[in-house]
CSV table of C-alpha atoms and ligand atoms in Angstrom, one decimal:
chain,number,residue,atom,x,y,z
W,1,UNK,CA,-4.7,-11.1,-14.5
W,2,UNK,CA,-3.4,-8.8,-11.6
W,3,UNK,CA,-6.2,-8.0,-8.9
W,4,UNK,CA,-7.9,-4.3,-8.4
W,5,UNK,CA,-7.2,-3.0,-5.2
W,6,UNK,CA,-8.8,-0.2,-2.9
W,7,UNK,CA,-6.8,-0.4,0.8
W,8,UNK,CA,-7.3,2.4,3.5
W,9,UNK,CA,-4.9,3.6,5.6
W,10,UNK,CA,-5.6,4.7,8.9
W,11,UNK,CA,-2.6,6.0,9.8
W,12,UNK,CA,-2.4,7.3,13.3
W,13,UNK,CA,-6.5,7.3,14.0
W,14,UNK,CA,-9.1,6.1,15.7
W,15,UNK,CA,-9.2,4.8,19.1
W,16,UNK,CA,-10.1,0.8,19.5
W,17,UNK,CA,-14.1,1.6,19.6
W,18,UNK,CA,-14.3,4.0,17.1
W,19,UNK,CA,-11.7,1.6,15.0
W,20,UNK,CA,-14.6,-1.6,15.3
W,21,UNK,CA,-17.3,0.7,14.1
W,22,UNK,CA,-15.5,2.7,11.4
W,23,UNK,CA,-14.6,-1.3,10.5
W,24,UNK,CA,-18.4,-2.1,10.9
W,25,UNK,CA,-19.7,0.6,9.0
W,26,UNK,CA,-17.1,0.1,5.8
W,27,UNK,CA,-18.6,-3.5,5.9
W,28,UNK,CA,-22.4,-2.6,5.7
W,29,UNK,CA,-21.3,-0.4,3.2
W,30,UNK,CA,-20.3,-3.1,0.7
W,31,UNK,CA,-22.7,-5.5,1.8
W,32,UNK,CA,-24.6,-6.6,-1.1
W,33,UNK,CA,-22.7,-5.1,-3.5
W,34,UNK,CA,-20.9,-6.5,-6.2
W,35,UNK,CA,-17.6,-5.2,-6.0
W,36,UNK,CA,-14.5,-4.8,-8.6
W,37,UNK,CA,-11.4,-4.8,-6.2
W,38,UNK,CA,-10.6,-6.2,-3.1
W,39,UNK,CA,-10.6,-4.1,-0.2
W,40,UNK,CA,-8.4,-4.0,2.5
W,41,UNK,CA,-8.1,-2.2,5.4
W,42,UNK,CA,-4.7,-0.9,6.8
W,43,UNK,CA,-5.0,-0.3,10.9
W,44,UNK,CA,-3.0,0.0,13.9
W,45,UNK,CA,-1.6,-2.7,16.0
W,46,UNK,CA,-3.6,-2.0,18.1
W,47,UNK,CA,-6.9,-2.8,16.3
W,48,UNK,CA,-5.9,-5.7,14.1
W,49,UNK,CA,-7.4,-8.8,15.8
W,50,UNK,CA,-10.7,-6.7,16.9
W,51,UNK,CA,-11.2,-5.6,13.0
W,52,UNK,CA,-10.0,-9.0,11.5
W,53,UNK,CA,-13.3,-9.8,13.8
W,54,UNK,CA,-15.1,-7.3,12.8
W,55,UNK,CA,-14.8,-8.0,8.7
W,56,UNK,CA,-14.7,-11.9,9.3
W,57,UNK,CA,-16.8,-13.6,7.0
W,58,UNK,CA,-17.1,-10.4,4.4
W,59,UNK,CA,-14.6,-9.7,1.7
W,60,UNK,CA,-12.5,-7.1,3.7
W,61,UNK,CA,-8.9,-8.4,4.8
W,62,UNK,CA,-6.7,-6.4,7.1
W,63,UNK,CA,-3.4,-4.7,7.0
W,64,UNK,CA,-1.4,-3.7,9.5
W,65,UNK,CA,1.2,-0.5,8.8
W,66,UNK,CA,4.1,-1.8,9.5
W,67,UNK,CA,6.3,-4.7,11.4
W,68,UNK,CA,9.5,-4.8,13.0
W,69,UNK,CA,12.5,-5.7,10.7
W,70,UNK,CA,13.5,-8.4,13.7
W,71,UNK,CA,12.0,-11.6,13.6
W,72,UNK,CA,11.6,-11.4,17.8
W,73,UNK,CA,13.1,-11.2,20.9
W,74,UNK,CA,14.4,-8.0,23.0
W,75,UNK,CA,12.6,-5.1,20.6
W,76,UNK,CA,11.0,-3.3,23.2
W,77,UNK,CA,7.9,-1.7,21.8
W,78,UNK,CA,8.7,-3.4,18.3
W,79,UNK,CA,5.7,-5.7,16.7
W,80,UNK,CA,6.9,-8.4,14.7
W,81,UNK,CA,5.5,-10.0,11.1
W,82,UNK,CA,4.9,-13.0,12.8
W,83,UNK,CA,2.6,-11.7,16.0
W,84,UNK,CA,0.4,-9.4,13.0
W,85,UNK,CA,-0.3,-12.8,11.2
W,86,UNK,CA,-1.2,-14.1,14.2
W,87,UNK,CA,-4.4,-11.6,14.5
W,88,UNK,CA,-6.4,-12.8,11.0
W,89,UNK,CA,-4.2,-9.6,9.0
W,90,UNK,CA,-3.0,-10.9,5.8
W,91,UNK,CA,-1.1,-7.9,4.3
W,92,UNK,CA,1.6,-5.3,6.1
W,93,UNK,CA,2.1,-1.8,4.8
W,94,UNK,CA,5.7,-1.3,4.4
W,95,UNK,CA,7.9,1.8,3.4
W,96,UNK,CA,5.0,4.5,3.8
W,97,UNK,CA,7.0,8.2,3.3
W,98,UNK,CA,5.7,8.5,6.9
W,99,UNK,CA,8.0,5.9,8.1
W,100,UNK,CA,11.1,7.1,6.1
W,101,UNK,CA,10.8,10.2,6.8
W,102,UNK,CA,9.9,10.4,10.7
W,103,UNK,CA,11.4,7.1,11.5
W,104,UNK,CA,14.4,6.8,9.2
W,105,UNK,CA,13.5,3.6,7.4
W,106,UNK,CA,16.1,2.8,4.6
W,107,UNK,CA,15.7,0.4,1.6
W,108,UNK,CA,18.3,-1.9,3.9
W,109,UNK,CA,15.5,-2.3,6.6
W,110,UNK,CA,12.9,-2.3,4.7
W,111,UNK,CA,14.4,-5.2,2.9
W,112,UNK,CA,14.1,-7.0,5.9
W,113,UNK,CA,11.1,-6.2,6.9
W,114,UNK,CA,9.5,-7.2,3.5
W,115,UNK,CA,11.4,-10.9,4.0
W,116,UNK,CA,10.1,-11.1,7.4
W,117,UNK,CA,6.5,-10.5,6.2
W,118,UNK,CA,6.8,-13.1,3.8
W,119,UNK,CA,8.3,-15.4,5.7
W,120,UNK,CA,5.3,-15.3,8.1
W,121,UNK,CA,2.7,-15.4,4.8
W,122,UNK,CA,1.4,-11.5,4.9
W,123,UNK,CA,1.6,-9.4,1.7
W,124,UNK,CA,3.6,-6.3,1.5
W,125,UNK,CA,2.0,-3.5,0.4
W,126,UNK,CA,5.2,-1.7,-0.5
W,127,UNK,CA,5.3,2.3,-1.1
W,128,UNK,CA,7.7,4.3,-3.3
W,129,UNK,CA,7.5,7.5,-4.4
W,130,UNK,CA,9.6,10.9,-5.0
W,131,UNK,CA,9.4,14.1,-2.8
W,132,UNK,CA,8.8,17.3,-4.5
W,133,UNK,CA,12.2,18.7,-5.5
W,134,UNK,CA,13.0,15.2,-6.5
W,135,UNK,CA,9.8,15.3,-9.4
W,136,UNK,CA,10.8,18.9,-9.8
W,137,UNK,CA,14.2,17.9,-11.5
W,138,UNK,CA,12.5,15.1,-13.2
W,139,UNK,CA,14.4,12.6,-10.8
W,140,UNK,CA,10.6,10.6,-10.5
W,141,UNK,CA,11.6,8.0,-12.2
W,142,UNK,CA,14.8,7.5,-10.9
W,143,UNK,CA,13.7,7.3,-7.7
W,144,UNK,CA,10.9,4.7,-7.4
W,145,UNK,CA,13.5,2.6,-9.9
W,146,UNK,CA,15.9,2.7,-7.2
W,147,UNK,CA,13.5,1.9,-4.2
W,148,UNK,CA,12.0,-1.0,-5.9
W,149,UNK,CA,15.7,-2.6,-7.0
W,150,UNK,CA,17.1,-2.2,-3.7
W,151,UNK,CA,14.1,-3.4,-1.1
W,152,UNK,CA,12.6,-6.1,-3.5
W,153,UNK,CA,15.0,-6.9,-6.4
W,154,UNK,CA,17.0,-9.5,-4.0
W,155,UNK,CA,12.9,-11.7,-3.7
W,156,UNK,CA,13.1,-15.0,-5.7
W,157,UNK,CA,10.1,-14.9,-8.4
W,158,UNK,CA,7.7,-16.9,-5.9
W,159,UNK,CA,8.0,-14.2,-3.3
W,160,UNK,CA,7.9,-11.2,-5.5
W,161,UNK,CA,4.7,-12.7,-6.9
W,162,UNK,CA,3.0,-11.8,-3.4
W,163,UNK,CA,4.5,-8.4,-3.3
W,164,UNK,CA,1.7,-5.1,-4.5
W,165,UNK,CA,3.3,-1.9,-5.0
W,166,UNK,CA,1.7,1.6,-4.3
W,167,UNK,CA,3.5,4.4,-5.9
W,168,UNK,CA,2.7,7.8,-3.4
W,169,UNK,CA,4.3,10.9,-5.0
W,170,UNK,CA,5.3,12.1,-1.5
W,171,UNK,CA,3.9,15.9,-2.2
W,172,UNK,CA,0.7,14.5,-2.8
W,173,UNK,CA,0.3,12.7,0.4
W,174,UNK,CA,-2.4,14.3,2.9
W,175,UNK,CA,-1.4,17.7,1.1
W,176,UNK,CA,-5.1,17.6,-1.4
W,177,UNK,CA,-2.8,17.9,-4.4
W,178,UNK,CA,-3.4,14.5,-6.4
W,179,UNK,CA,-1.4,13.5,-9.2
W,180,UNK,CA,-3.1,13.6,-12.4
W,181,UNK,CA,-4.4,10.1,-13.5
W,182,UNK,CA,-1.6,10.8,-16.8
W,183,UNK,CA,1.2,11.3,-14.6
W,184,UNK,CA,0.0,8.1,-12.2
W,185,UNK,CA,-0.2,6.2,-15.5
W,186,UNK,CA,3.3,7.3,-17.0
W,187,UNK,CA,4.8,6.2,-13.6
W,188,UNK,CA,3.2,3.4,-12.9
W,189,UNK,CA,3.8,2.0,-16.9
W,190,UNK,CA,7.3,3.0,-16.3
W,191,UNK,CA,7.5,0.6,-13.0
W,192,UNK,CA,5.9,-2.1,-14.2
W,193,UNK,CA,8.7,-2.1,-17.1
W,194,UNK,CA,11.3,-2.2,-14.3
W,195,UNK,CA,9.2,-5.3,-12.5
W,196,UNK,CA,9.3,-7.1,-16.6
W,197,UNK,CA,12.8,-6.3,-16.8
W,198,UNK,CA,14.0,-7.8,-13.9
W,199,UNK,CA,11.1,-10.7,-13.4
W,200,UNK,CA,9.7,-10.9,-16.8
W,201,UNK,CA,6.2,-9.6,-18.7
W,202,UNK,CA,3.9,-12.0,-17.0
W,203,UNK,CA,4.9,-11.6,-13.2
W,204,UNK,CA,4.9,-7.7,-14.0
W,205,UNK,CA,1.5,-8.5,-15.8
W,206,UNK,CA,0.3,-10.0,-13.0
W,207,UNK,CA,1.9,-7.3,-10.1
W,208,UNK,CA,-1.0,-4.9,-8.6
W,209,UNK,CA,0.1,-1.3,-8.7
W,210,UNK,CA,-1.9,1.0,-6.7
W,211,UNK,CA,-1.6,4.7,-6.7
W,212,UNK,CA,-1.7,6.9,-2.9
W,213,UNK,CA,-1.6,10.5,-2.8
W,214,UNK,CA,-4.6,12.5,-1.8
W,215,UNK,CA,-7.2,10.0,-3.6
W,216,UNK,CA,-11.1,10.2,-3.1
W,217,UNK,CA,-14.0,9.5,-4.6
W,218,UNK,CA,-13.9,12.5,-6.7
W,219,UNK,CA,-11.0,11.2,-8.5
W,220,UNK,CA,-10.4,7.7,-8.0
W,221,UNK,CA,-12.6,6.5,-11.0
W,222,UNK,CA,-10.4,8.6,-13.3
W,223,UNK,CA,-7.4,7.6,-11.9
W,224,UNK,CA,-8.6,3.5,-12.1
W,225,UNK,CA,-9.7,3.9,-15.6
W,226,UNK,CA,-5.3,3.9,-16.6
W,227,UNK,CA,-4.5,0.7,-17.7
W,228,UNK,CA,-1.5,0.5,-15.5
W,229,UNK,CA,-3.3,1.7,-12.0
W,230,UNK,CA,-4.8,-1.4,-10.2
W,231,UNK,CA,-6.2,0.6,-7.4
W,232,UNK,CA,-5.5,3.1,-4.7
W,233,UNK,CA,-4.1,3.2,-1.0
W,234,UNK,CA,-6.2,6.0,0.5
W,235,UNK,CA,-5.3,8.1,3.9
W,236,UNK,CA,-7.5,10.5,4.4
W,237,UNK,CA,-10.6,9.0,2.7
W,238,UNK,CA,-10.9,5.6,4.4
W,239,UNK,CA,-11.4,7.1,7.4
W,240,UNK,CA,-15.3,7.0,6.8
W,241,UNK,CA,-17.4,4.8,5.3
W,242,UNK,CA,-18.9,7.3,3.4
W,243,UNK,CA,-15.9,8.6,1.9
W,244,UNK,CA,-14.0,5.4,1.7
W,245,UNK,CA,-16.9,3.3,-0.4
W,246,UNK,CA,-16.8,6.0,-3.8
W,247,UNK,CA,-13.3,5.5,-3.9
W,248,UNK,CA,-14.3,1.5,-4.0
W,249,UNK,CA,-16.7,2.2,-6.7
W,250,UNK,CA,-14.6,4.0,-8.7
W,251,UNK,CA,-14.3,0.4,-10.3
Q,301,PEP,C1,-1.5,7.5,2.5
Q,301,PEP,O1,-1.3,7.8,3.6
Q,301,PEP,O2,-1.0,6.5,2.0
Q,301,PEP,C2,-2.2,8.5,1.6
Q,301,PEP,C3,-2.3,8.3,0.4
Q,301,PEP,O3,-2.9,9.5,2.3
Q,301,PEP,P1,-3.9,10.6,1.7
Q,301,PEP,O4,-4.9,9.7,0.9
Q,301,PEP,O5,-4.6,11.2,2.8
Q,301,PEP,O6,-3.1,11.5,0.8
C-alpha cells in the first residue's frame, strides 16, 4: 500500500548554519520514535549535501525544490537533476505555485524536468493545485486534471510508479487559510480516479497524495485521517522542529 508522507519545505530560508541545526534538531525530534510516514525534508541547493549529512543514518531523506529542465551544460546559475542526486537527496520538488507563478514554469517544462529527475533516480514530488477564482467557479477539478495529464500523463507505468503528488490549493498556500480535510478529501479522491483512469486502480492505489496549504499540527491529524490524503508538504511549519514534528504525529 501507498506510503504516508510528511515533507517540509523550506522554501527560501535559513542560511547554511541555521539550515544543519534546523536539520539536527527535526532529527532529535523523531529519534526514538516510532513513526507512521516518512519524512522528508525539502531544502535549498545550497544545503542539500550538508543536511543529507546531517540526517544520514536516521529515516529523514532530502529534497531539493527544484532542478533545471536541461540535463547540463551552458545554464548559468541552473542546477541540474543529476548534480542534486549527486548530494545524498533522493526526491526534487517540482511545480510548486511559487515556481509558476514567479518563474513562469509551464506544464511543457515541467515535463522535462520531471523526466530529468527520473532519469537521474530522484522522486518528484509534483504540485497541482487551483488559484482562487479558479475554485471560485468550480474550475478545481479541472485544473489539477489538466496539470497532472499534461506534465506526467506522457511517464511509462514504471516511472509514474516513482512519482508522489501534492495537491496545494494555491489560496491556501502561506495565506493561514487551510482547506478543510472534506474538500482535501474530495480532491484528492477525484485525482486519484484520474491516476486509475489513465494507469489503472493499483498504481493509483499505490500513488501517495499529499495535501500543502497552510498545514500544521493543529490540523494535520484531521486532514491524515481522509482515506485519500497520504500526508502533507508543509511551508511554514517545517521550519521548526517544534512545529514540524505535530504535523509528523498527526499519523
Ligand atoms: C508550501 O509551500 O508547499 C506550503 C504548503 O506552504 P505553507 O504550509 O506555509 O502554506
Amino acid at each position: 500500500m501507498r506510503k504516508n508522507i510528511v515533507a517540509g519545505n523550506w522554501k527560501m530560508n535559513t542560511s547554511l548554519p541555521e539550515g544543519i541545526q534546523l536539520a539536527k534538531d527535526v532529527r532529535s525530534s523523531i529519534e526514538g520514535k516510532n513513526l507512521n510516514c516518512e519524512v522528508i525534508l525539502g531544502v535549498p541547493f545550497t544545503h542539500l549535501s550538508e543536511v543529507a549529512k546531517a540526517v544520514a543514518g536516521s529515516p529523514i531523506k532530502v529534497a531539493a525544490e527544484n532542478c533545471a529542465s536541461e540535463s547540463k551544460g551552458a545554464f548559468t546559475g541552473e542546477v541540474s537533476a543529476e548534480m542534486v542526486a549527486s548530494t545524498g537527496a533522493t526526491y526534487v520538488i517540482l511545480g510548486h505555485s511559487e515556481r509558476r507563478q514567479y518563474y513562469h514554469e509551464t506544464s511543457a517544462i515541467l515535463k522535462k524536468k520531471v523526466e530529468l529527475a527520473l532519469a537521474n533516480q530522484l522522486k518528484p514530488i509534483f504540485c497541482i493545485g487551483e488559484v482562487l477564482e479558479e475554485r471560485e467557479v468550480g474550475k478545481h477539478f479541472e485544473v489539477v486534471e489538466r496539470q497532472v495529464k499534461e506534465a506526467l500523463f506522457d511517464l511509462s507505468e514504471s516511472d509514474f510508479k516513482n512519482i508522489v503528488l501534492a495537491y496545494e490549493p494555491v489560496w491556501a498556500i502561506g495565506t493561514g487559510k487551510t482547506a478543510t480535510s472534506d474538500q482535501a478529501q474530495e480532491i484528492h479522491a477525484h485525482i486519484r480516479k484520474v491516476i486509475a483512469d489513465k494507469y489503472g486502480k493499483s498504481i493509483a492505489d499505490n500513488t501517495t497524495i499529499l495535501y500543502g496549504g497552510s498545514a500544521n499540527g493543529g490540523n494535520a491529524k484531521e486532514l491524515f485521517s481522509k482515506p485519500d490524503v497520504d500526508g502533507g508538504l508543509i511551508g511554514g511549519a517545517s521550519l521548526s522542529a517544534e512545529k514540524f514534528l505535530p504535523v509528523i504525529e498527526g499519523f
